[in-house]
Backbone as ProteinMPNN parsed JSONL, in Angstrom:
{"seq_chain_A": "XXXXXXXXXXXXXXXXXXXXXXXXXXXXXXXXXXXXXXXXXXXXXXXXXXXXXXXXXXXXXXXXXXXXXXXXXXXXXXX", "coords_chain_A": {"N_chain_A": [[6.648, -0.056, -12.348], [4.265, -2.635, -11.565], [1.369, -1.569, -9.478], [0.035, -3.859, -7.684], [2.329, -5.711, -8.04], [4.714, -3.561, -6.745], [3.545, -3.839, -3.835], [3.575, -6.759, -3.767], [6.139, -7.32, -3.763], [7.285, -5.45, -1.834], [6.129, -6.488, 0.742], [6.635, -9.254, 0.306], [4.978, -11.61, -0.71], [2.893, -13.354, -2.493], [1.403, -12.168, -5.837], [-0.821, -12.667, -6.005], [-2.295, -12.333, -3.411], [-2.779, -9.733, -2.956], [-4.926, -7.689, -2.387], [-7.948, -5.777, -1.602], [-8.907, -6.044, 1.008], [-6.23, -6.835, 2.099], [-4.191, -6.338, 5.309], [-2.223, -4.833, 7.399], [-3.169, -7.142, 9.979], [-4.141, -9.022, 9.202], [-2.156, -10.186, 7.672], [0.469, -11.442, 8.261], [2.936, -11.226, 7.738], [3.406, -8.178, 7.164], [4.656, -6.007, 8.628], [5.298, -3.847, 10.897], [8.056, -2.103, 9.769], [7.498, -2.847, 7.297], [6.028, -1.152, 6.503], [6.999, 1.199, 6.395], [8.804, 1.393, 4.285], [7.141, 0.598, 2.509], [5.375, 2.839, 2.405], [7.356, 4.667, 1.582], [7.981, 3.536, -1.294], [5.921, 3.475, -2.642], [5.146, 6.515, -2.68], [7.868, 7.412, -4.242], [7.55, 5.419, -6.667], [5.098, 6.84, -7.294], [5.238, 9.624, -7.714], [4.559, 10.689, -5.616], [3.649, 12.22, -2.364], [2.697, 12.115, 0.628], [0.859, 12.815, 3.12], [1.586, 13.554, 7.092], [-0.688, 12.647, 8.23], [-1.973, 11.649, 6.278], [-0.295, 8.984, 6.181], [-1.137, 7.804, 8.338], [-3.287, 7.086, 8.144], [-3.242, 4.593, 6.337], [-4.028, 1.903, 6.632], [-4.661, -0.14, 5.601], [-5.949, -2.081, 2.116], [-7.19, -1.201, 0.911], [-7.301, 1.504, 1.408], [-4.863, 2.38, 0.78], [-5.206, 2.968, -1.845], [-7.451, 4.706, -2.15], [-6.402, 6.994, -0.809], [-4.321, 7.429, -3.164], [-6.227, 7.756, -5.049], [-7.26, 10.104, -4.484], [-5.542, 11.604, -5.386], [-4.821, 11.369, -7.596], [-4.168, 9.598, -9.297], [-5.013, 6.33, -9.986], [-5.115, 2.997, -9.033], [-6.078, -0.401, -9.314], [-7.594, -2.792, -7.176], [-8.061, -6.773, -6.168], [-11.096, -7.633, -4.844]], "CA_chain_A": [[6.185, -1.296, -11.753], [2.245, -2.048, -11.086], [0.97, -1.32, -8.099], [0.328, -5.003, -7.096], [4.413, -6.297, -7.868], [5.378, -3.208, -5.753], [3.252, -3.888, -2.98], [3.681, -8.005, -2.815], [7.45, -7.059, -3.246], [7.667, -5.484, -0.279], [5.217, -7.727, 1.974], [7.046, -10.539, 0.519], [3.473, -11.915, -1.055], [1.905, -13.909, -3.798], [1.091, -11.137, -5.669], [-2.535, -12.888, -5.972], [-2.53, -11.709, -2.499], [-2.586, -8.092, -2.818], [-6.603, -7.425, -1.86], [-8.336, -4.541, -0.67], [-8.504, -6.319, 2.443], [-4.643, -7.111, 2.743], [-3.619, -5.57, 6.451], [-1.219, -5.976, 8.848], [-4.25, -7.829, 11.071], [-4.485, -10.509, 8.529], [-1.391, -10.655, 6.705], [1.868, -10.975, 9.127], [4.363, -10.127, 6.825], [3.07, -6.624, 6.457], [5.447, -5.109, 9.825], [5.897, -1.979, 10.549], [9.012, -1.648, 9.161], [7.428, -3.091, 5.707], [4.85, -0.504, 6.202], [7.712, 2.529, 6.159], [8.999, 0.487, 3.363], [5.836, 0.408, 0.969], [5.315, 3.998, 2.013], [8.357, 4.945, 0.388], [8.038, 2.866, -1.928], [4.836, 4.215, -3.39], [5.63, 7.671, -2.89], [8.751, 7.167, -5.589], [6.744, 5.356, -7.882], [4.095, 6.879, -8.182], [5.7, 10.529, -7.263], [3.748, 11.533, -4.636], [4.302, 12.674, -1.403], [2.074, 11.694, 1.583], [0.781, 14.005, 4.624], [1.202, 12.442, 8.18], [-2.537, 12.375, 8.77], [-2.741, 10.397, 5.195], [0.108, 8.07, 6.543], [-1.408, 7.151, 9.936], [-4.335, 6.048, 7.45], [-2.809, 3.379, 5.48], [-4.603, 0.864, 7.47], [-5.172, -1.513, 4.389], [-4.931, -1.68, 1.158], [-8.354, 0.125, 0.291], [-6.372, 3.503, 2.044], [-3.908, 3.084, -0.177], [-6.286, 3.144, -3.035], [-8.363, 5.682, -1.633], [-5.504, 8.336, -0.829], [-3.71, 7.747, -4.349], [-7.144, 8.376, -5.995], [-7.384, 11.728, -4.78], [-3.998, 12.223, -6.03], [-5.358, 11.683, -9.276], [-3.784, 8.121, -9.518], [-5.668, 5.295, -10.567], [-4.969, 1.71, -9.342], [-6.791, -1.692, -9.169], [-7.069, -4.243, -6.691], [-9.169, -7.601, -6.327], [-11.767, -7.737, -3.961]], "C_chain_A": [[4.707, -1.16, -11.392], [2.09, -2.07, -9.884], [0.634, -2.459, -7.098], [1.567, -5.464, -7.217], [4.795, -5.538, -6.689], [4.81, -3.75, -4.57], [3.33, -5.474, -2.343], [5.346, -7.739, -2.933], [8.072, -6.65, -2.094], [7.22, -5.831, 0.401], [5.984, -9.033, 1.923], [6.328, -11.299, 0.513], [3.79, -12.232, -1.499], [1.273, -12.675, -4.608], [-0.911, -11.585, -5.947], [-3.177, -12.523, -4.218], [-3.156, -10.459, -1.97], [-3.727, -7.68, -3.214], [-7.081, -6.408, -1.362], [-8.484, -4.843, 0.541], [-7.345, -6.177, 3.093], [-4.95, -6.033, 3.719], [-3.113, -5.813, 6.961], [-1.777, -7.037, 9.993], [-3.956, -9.074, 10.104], [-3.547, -10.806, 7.692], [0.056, -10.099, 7.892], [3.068, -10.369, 8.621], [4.407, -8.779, 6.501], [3.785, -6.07, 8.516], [5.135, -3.893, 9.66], [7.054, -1.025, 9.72], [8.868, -2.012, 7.526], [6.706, -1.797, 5.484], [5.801, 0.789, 5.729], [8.022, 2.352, 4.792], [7.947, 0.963, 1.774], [5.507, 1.933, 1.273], [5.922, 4.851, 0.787], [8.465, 4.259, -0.986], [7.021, 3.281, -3.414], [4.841, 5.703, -3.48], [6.711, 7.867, -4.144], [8.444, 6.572, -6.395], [5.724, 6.138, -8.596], [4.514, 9.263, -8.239], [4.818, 11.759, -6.628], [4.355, 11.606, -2.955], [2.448, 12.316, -0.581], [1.875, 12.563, 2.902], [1.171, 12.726, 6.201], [-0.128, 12.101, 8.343], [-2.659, 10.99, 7.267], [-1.584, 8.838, 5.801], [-0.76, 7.652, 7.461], [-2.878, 6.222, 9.36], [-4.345, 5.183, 6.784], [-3.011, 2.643, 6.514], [-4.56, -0.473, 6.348], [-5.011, -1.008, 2.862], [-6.085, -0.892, 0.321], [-8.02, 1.358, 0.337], [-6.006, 3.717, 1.057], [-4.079, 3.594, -1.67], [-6.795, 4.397, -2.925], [-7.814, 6.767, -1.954], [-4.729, 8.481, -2.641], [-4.753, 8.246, -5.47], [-6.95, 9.565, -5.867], [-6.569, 12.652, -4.646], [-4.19, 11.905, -7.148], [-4.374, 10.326, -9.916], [-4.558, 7.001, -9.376], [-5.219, 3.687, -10.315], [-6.064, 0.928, -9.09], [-6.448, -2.819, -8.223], [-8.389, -5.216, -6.615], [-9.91, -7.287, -5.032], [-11.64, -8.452, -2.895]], "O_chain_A": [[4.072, -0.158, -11.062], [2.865, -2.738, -9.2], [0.824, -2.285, -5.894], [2.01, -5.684, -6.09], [5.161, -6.141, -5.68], [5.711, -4.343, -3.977], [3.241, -5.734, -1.143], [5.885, -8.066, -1.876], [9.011, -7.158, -1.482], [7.9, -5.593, 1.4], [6.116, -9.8, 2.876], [6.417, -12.08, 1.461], [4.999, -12.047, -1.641], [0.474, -12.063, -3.899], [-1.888, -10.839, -6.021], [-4.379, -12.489, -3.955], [-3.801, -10.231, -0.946], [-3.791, -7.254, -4.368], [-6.429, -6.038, -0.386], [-8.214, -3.956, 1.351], [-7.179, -5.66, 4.198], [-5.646, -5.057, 3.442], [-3.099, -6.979, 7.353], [-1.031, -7.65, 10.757], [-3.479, -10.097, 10.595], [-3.826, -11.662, 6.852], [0.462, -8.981, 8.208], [3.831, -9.453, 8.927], [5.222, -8.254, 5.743], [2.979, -5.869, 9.424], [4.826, -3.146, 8.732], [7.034, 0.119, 9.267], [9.683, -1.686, 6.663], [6.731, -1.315, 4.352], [5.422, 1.412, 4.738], [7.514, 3.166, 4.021], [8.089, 1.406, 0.634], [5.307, 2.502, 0.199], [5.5, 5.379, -0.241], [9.301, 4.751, -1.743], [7.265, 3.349, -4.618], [4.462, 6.126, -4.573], [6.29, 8.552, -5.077], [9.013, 6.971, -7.411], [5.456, 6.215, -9.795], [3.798, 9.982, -8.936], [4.534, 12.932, -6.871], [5.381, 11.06, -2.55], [1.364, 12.307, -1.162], [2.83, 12.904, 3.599], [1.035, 11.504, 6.249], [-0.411, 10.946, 8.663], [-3.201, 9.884, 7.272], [-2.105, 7.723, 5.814], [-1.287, 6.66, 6.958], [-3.381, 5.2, 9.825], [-5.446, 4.751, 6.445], [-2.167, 2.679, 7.409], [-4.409, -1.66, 6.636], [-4.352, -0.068, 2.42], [-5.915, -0.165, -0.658], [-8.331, 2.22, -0.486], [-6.313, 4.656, 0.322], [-3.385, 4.319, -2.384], [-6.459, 5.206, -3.79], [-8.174, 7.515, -2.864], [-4.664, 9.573, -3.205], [-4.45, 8.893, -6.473], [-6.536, 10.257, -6.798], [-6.556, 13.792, -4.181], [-3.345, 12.408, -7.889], [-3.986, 10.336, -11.084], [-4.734, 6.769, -8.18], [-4.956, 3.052, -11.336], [-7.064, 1.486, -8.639], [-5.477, -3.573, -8.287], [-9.518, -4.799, -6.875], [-9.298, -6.671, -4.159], [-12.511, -8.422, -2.025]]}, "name": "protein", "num_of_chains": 1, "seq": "XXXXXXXXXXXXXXXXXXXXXXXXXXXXXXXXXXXXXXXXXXXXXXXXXXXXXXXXXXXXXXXXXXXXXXXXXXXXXXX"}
């Protein structure tokens, strides 16, 4: 699945949504309990594994970009 489907799948988005901005500040549907959610979620897709320090940094959706780069994973989101 691409990395935008999973992530408006579990927010429960548009996936024209799914922005390097998206955050739980500006997008309500993003809970906490979505956030455990899309952790796992991306961890089994993409089969990586996540430190606590890199969790507590998924602030947005640039993090999640950020941290999967330098796991040597490659996605795209809009601006």
């Amino acid at each position: 699945m691409d990395f935008n489907e999973l992530v408006a799948n579990i927010l429960e988005i548009d996936i024209e949504e799914v922005v390097l901005e998206l955050s739980p500040q500006n997008n309500p549907e993003w809970t906490s309990l979505k956030q455990i959610k899309l952790i796992k979620a991306v961890e089994k897709e993409y089969g990586v594994k996540f430190s606590f320090k890199e969790m507590k940094q998924l602030k947005n959706m640039k993090m999640y970009v950020d941290i999967l780069q330098t796991k040597g994973i490659e996605v795209s989101l809009s601006e």
